[in-house]
Amino acid sequence: MADASMSLELGHPRCPMCAQEFASGGTRARHLALCCPDLIDPEGWAAGDGEVVRRCAALRHPKASFRWAVLSRRFGWTDDGNGDEKSAPADGDGAEAVEGEDAPAPEPEPDPEPEPEPEPEEPPEPKRDVWRVPVFIKAAPPLTEDEETFDPNDDDEWVGHPTTVQHVEVRAVTRGGKSSVVVDNLDEVPGSAELTYDLDFGHVAVGDRVVRSIGLRNLADVECGVGMSAPDHEGVFQTLTASRPMPPLGELDVKIAFQPGRVHDYHEIVTLKTSLRTIRVAMRGAGISPALDVEPSDVVDCGDAVPGDCKNATLTLTNPTAFPQRWRAEVRNLSSPGQSTSRSPFTFSPGGGVIAPNGTCTVTLSFTPDAPGSPYGYEKMFDGTIAVVVAGGGGPGAETTRELRARCWADGSFVCGGDAPDGEGDDGDGDHFSKDRVLPPAVNAVGLRTGLREPRPRAPYESIELTLPGPIRPGDTSSASLHVGSVKNADGGGSNAEYAFASFDADDVAKGWRVDEPAGSVAAGDRKKVTFTFAYPPAPRPVDPCHFGIPETVRADVTCVLRGGAPAPSEE
């Protein structure tokens, strides 16, 4: 350090290092020998050696206490080395020994006192550390007209300007390790300027609620009160544990609840205040809207089957989010008329699980009917809703639904596409069947006792109604279609089906009825569309109500004969 930070003159008896004023020359000698024994000659200082003074002014020794201990043993000093001693004998302090004189006899030492009994150890006092940091402030000289810039690194420009010294005190108190409260179940936040613990709630569905705990343990032998600062008023984080004292060497779990109200990342810091320590906890959680992409995107059709057969349909679930999602699949609002047992004919494999972020999962839906469905010819014999539910429901998008359809036929060949039964249809809620459907009276006393329902007796023929769109005016046409199909077994086997529609009566033909392909064959697993057309004559006959402007419903009956097709498996 430059000697400009301190003023020294030979006429003032002060130490060049600590500015301590001396009482005598001997005191100065011992003090300088303590501060700078390597460069200071005590006799030179007493004689006023200016070179020694200059060198001493630029010297600082960080181990003054250690040097004092060494020199005090060497010279017999007894004070604390601060320069205020008056009577300690030392070299150069004016006290000289006279030859020939006897030194005074030493006084007898008193008997040693008995050692006191050791007292019980008290808890260690907190350790306090204090640092004093000097800050040197120099005033910059004003610029003259000839000077445009000022170089702060040029020592010549600082000459003649005063220097101000300020000190900043830093105080720290360290408590004993066993006189505190610790957190057992949380990790510290890495890189934080202040000790902070991390409480992570993870991804939580919007509207759902998750509870976590902060485990506190009291290491002290005294009771410790525990309190907590109030979380934010928004109410996303809530404290469930009331303030209470924690017994000595006891434990306490502080419950915190996280319930997000929207899709957002939440962060908050709370403070646990105890009588021994203050603990900072950083709470964080993410409100999410769980959703899975399901394919097919509209209708899941398990196809056509016969009793005892098994047909499979495939669903693909995709997790488009950056976090894993737990899911389950179920069938709701199922209508399965004609089944002889209460077992659901639909099963999922797998029925649930966890999909990794941006991952996919393939789900197989199996259709295993045990009896033909009803009514005959209806596309939605077995009808319901597939629901893929993501765990933590309550938020938007937590559930994905798809319409479910399937059919079961008594024979391998069939005709379908007819009208829905009376009072049954799509009412806008996805329920295609009437709620008050009455099952056919096909249960006897034996069936009730055994818990099984006897098969529904088969009619001599099946009836299908096909209504063409209308009304139409004379000269217009209207058409609708039926489908003739053949069932393919689960193992891929089957046979072709043949069909033949009888000719319309002559009166029906005169009214305008016709069929585009009255006979043909269908391969196993396929369907063939047969279209019926009604073309009302441009000039109604005088016997028809339409001739007088009265609405008229025209009806025709036609018979279809089916042959072939794979039969239903025989019951063993």
Coordinates of C-alpha atoms in Angstrom, one line a residue, residues 37-368:
P37 CA 10.8 -7.1 13.4
D38 CA 12.4 -7.9 10.0
L39 CA 12.9 -4.3 8.9
I40 CA 12.9 -2.2 12.0
D41 CA 16.0 -1.5 14.2
P42 CA 14.7 -0.3 17.6
E43 CA 17.9 1.8 18.1
G44 CA 17.5 3.3 14.6
W45 CA 13.9 4.3 15.4
A46 CA 15.0 5.9 18.7
A47 CA 17.7 7.8 16.9
G48 CA 15.2 9.1 14.4
D49 CA 16.4 7.2 11.3
G50 CA 14.2 8.6 8.5
E51 CA 14.8 5.7 6.1
V52 CA 13.6 3.2 8.7
V53 CA 10.4 5.3 9.2
R54 CA 9.8 5.3 5.4
R55 CA 10.1 1.6 5.1
C56 CA 8.0 0.9 8.1
A57 CA 5.1 3.1 6.8
A58 CA 4.8 0.8 3.7
L59 CA 4.6 -2.5 5.8
R60 CA 1.6 -4.4 7.0
H61 CA 1.9 -7.7 9.0
P62 CA -1.2 -10.0 9.2
K63 CA 0.2 -12.2 12.0
A64 CA 0.8 -9.5 14.7
S65 CA -0.7 -11.6 17.5
F66 CA 1.7 -14.5 16.7
R67 CA 4.7 -12.3 16.6
W68 CA 3.7 -10.7 19.9
A69 CA 3.6 -14.1 21.6
V70 CA 7.1 -15.0 20.3
L71 CA 8.6 -11.6 21.3
S72 CA 6.9 -11.5 24.7
R73 CA 8.6 -14.8 25.6
R74 CA 11.9 -13.5 24.3
F75 CA 11.9 -10.1 26.1
G76 CA 9.8 -11.0 29.1
W77 CA 6.9 -8.7 28.2
T78 CA 3.6 -9.2 30.1
D79 CA 1.1 -6.8 28.5
D80 CA -1.0 -7.4 25.4
G81 CA 1.4 -5.6 23.0
N82 CA -0.7 -2.5 22.3
G83 CA 2.1 0.0 23.1
D84 CA 0.7 1.2 26.4
E85 CA 3.1 -0.8 28.7
K86 CA 5.1 1.2 31.2
S87 CA 7.0 -1.1 33.5
A88 CA 7.9 -4.2 31.6
P89 CA 11.7 -4.6 31.3
A90 CA 13.1 -4.8 27.9
D91 CA 16.1 -3.8 25.7
G92 CA 16.5 0.0 25.2
D93 CA 13.8 1.2 27.6
G94 CA 16.3 3.1 29.9
A95 CA 16.4 0.5 32.7
E96 CA 20.0 -0.9 33.1
A97 CA 21.3 -3.6 35.5
V98 CA 24.1 -2.5 37.9
E99 CA 27.0 -4.9 38.3
G100 CA 27.8 -6.1 41.8
E101 CA 24.3 -5.7 43.2
D102 CA 22.4 -8.7 44.3
A103 CA 19.1 -9.2 42.6
P104 CA 16.1 -9.4 45.0
A105 CA 15.3 -12.9 46.2
P106 CA 12.2 -14.4 44.5
E107 CA 9.1 -14.7 46.7
P108 CA 8.0 -18.2 47.6
E109 CA 5.2 -19.5 45.5
P110 CA 1.9 -20.1 47.2
D111 CA 0.5 -23.6 47.6
P112 CA -1.6 -24.5 44.6
E113 CA -5.3 -24.3 45.2
P114 CA -7.4 -27.4 44.8
E115 CA -9.0 -27.8 41.4
P116 CA -12.7 -27.1 41.4
E117 CA -15.1 -29.8 40.4
P118 CA -16.0 -29.7 36.7
E119 CA -19.3 -28.1 36.0
P120 CA -21.7 -29.6 33.5
E121 CA -21.1 -28.5 30.0
E122 CA -23.4 -25.8 28.7
P123 CA -24.5 -25.5 25.1
P124 CA -21.9 -23.8 23.0
E125 CA -22.5 -20.2 22.5
P126 CA -23.1 -19.0 19.0
K127 CA -19.9 -18.1 17.2
R128 CA -19.8 -14.5 16.0
D129 CA -17.4 -13.3 13.3
V130 CA -16.8 -9.7 12.4
W131 CA -14.9 -8.4 9.3
R132 CA -13.9 -4.8 8.8
V133 CA -13.3 -4.0 5.1
P134 CA -11.5 -0.7 4.4
V135 CA -12.8 1.3 1.4
F136 CA -10.5 4.0 0.0
I137 CA -12.3 6.9 -1.8
K138 CA -10.2 9.4 -3.7
A139 CA -11.5 12.7 -5.0
A140 CA -10.9 13.2 -8.8
P141 CA -9.2 16.5 -9.7
P142 CA -11.2 18.9 -11.8
L143 CA -10.3 19.0 -15.5
T144 CA -8.6 22.1 -16.8
E145 CA -9.0 23.6 -20.2
D146 CA -6.0 21.9 -21.5
E147 CA -7.1 18.5 -20.3
E148 CA -9.8 16.6 -22.0
T149 CA -9.7 13.3 -20.2
F150 CA -8.7 12.0 -16.8
D151 CA -6.8 8.8 -16.3
P152 CA -7.6 7.2 -13.0
N153 CA -4.7 4.8 -13.2
D154 CA -2.1 7.6 -13.4
D155 CA -0.7 8.2 -9.9
D156 CA 0.6 11.7 -10.8
E157 CA -2.9 13.0 -11.3
W158 CA -3.9 12.0 -7.7
V159 CA -1.1 14.0 -6.1
G160 CA -2.4 16.7 -3.7
H161 CA -5.9 15.3 -3.5
P162 CA -7.3 14.0 -0.2
T163 CA -8.2 10.4 0.4
T164 CA -11.3 9.3 2.5
V165 CA -11.2 5.9 4.2
Q166 CA -14.5 4.2 5.1
H167 CA -15.0 0.8 6.8
V168 CA -17.8 -1.7 6.2
E169 CA -18.5 -4.2 9.0
V170 CA -19.8 -7.6 8.1
R171 CA -21.1 -9.6 11.1
A172 CA -22.1 -13.3 11.0
V173 CA -23.5 -15.6 13.7
T174 CA -23.1 -19.4 13.5
R175 CA -25.2 -21.6 15.7
G176 CA -24.3 -25.1 16.9
G177 CA -25.3 -28.0 14.6
K178 CA -27.5 -29.6 17.3
S179 CA -29.4 -26.4 18.3
S180 CA -31.5 -26.1 15.1
V181 CA -34.4 -27.4 13.0
V182 CA -33.6 -29.4 9.9
V183 CA -35.7 -30.5 6.8
D184 CA -35.6 -34.2 6.2
N185 CA -37.5 -34.9 3.0
L186 CA -36.6 -32.0 0.7
D187 CA -33.5 -31.2 -1.4
E188 CA -31.7 -27.9 -1.5
V189 CA -32.1 -25.7 -4.5
P190 CA -28.8 -25.8 -6.3
G191 CA -27.0 -22.5 -6.9
S192 CA -29.3 -20.4 -4.7
A193 CA -27.7 -17.4 -2.9
E194 CA -29.6 -18.3 0.3
L195 CA -30.3 -21.8 1.6
T196 CA -33.6 -22.8 0.0
Y197 CA -35.4 -26.1 -0.1
D198 CA -37.3 -27.3 -3.2
L199 CA -40.9 -28.6 -2.9
D200 CA -42.0 -29.8 -6.4
F201 CA -45.7 -30.8 -6.9
G202 CA -45.0 -31.8 -10.6
H203 CA -47.7 -31.8 -13.2
V204 CA -51.3 -31.6 -11.8
A205 CA -54.5 -31.5 -13.8
V206 CA -56.5 -28.3 -13.7
G207 CA -59.0 -28.6 -10.9
D208 CA -57.3 -31.5 -9.2
R209 CA -55.6 -31.3 -5.8
V210 CA -52.3 -32.7 -4.6
V211 CA -50.9 -32.6 -1.1
R212 CA -47.2 -32.7 -0.2
S213 CA -45.5 -32.4 3.2
I214 CA -42.4 -30.7 4.6
G215 CA -40.8 -32.9 7.2
L216 CA -39.2 -30.9 10.1
R217 CA -37.0 -32.4 12.8
N218 CA -36.0 -30.6 16.0
L219 CA -32.4 -31.3 17.0
A220 CA -32.5 -29.1 20.1
D221 CA -33.4 -30.1 23.7
V222 CA -35.9 -27.3 24.0
E223 CA -39.4 -26.9 22.6
C224 CA -39.5 -25.0 19.3
G225 CA -42.5 -23.0 18.0
V226 CA -43.2 -23.4 14.2
G227 CA -45.1 -20.9 12.1
M228 CA -45.4 -20.2 8.4
S229 CA -45.8 -17.2 6.2
A230 CA -49.1 -17.1 4.3
P231 CA -49.0 -18.2 0.7
D232 CA -50.3 -16.0 -2.1
H233 CA -53.9 -14.9 -2.0
E234 CA -54.7 -16.6 -5.3
G235 CA -55.1 -19.8 -3.3
V236 CA -53.1 -22.2 -5.6
F237 CA -50.9 -23.2 -2.7
Q238 CA -52.6 -23.7 0.7
T239 CA -51.3 -24.5 4.1
L240 CA -53.2 -27.3 5.8
T241 CA -51.2 -27.5 9.1
A242 CA -51.8 -25.0 11.8
S243 CA -49.0 -23.3 13.7
R244 CA -48.0 -25.4 16.7
P245 CA -44.9 -26.0 19.0
M246 CA -42.6 -28.9 18.1
P247 CA -41.4 -30.9 21.2
P248 CA -37.7 -31.4 21.9
L249 CA -36.1 -33.8 19.5
G250 CA -39.5 -34.2 17.9
E251 CA -40.8 -34.2 14.3
L252 CA -43.6 -32.3 12.5
D253 CA -45.1 -32.7 9.0
V254 CA -46.3 -29.4 7.5
K255 CA -48.9 -30.2 4.8
I256 CA -49.1 -28.1 1.7
A257 CA -51.9 -28.4 -1.0
F258 CA -51.5 -27.4 -4.6
Q259 CA -54.7 -27.0 -6.7
P260 CA -54.2 -25.2 -10.1
G261 CA -57.0 -23.3 -11.6
R262 CA -55.6 -22.9 -15.1
V263 CA -52.9 -24.1 -17.3
H264 CA -49.8 -22.3 -15.9
D265 CA -46.5 -22.9 -14.2
Y266 CA -46.7 -21.7 -10.6
H267 CA -43.7 -20.7 -8.4
E268 CA -43.9 -19.3 -4.8
I269 CA -41.5 -19.0 -1.8
V270 CA -42.7 -19.3 1.7
T271 CA -40.9 -19.0 5.0
L272 CA -41.1 -21.4 7.9
K273 CA -40.3 -19.5 11.0
T274 CA -39.1 -21.3 14.2
S275 CA -37.5 -20.0 17.4
L276 CA -34.2 -21.6 16.3
R277 CA -34.1 -21.1 12.6
T278 CA -35.8 -19.6 9.5
I279 CA -36.3 -21.9 6.6
R280 CA -37.1 -20.9 3.0
V281 CA -39.1 -23.3 0.8
A282 CA -39.5 -22.8 -2.9
M283 CA -42.8 -24.3 -4.0
R284 CA -43.5 -25.0 -7.7
G285 CA -46.1 -26.9 -9.7
A286 CA -47.6 -26.9 -13.2
G287 CA -51.3 -26.9 -14.0
I288 CA -51.9 -29.0 -17.1
S289 CA -54.8 -29.9 -19.3
P290 CA -54.5 -33.7 -19.8
A291 CA -55.5 -35.0 -23.2
L292 CA -54.8 -38.0 -25.4
D293 CA -55.3 -38.2 -29.2
V294 CA -57.4 -41.2 -30.1
E295 CA -57.6 -42.9 -33.5
P296 CA -60.1 -43.6 -35.1
S297 CA -61.3 -40.0 -34.7
D298 CA -65.1 -40.7 -35.1
V299 CA -66.6 -44.2 -34.8
V300 CA -65.1 -47.5 -33.6
D301 CA -66.8 -50.3 -35.5
C302 CA -66.1 -53.8 -34.4
G303 CA -67.8 -55.2 -37.5
D304 CA -70.1 -58.2 -38.0
A305 CA -69.9 -61.4 -36.0
V306 CA -71.8 -64.5 -35.1
P307 CA -72.5 -65.8 -31.6
G308 CA -69.3 -67.2 -30.0
D309 CA -67.0 -65.4 -32.4
C310 CA -64.5 -62.7 -31.6
K311 CA -63.8 -59.6 -33.6
N312 CA -61.1 -57.1 -32.8
A313 CA -60.8 -53.4 -33.4
T314 CA -57.6 -51.3 -32.8
L315 CA -57.3 -47.9 -31.1
T316 CA -54.1 -45.8 -31.1
L317 CA -53.6 -43.5 -28.2
T318 CA -51.0 -40.7 -28.5
N319 CA -49.7 -38.5 -25.7
P320 CA -49.0 -35.1 -27.3
T321 CA -47.7 -33.5 -24.1
A322 CA -44.3 -33.3 -22.5
F323 CA -45.2 -35.2 -19.4
P324 CA -46.4 -38.8 -18.8
Q325 CA -50.1 -39.4 -18.5
R326 CA -52.0 -42.3 -16.8
W327 CA -55.1 -43.4 -18.6
R328 CA -57.9 -46.0 -18.5
A329 CA -60.5 -47.1 -21.1
E330 CA -64.1 -48.0 -20.5
V331 CA -67.4 -48.5 -22.3
R332 CA -70.4 -46.4 -21.2
N333 CA -74.1 -46.4 -22.1
L334 CA -73.8 -49.8 -23.6
S335 CA -76.9 -51.3 -25.3
S336 CA -76.6 -55.0 -26.0
P337 CA -80.1 -56.4 -26.5
G338 CA -80.5 -60.1 -26.9
Q339 CA -77.5 -61.2 -24.8
S340 CA -78.1 -64.2 -22.5
T341 CA -75.7 -63.1 -19.8
S342 CA -74.8 -59.9 -18.0
R343 CA -71.2 -60.0 -19.2
S344 CA -70.2 -57.2 -21.3
P345 CA -69.3 -58.3 -24.9
F346 CA -66.5 -55.7 -25.1
T347 CA -63.1 -55.9 -23.4
F348 CA -59.9 -53.7 -23.7
S349 CA -56.4 -55.0 -23.8
P350 CA -54.7 -53.2 -22.1
G351 CA -57.4 -51.4 -20.1
G352 CA -55.1 -48.7 -18.8
G353 CA -51.5 -47.7 -18.2
V354 CA -49.1 -44.8 -18.5
I355 CA -48.0 -43.3 -21.8
A356 CA -44.6 -41.6 -21.9
P357 CA -44.2 -38.0 -23.2
N358 CA -44.8 -37.9 -26.9
G359 CA -45.4 -41.7 -26.8
T360 CA -48.1 -43.9 -28.3
C361 CA -50.0 -47.0 -27.2
T362 CA -52.0 -49.5 -29.2
V363 CA -55.2 -50.8 -27.5
T364 CA -57.2 -53.8 -28.8
L365 CA -61.0 -53.8 -28.3
S366 CA -62.5 -57.3 -28.5
F367 CA -66.1 -58.0 -29.4
T368 CA -67.3 -61.5 -28.2

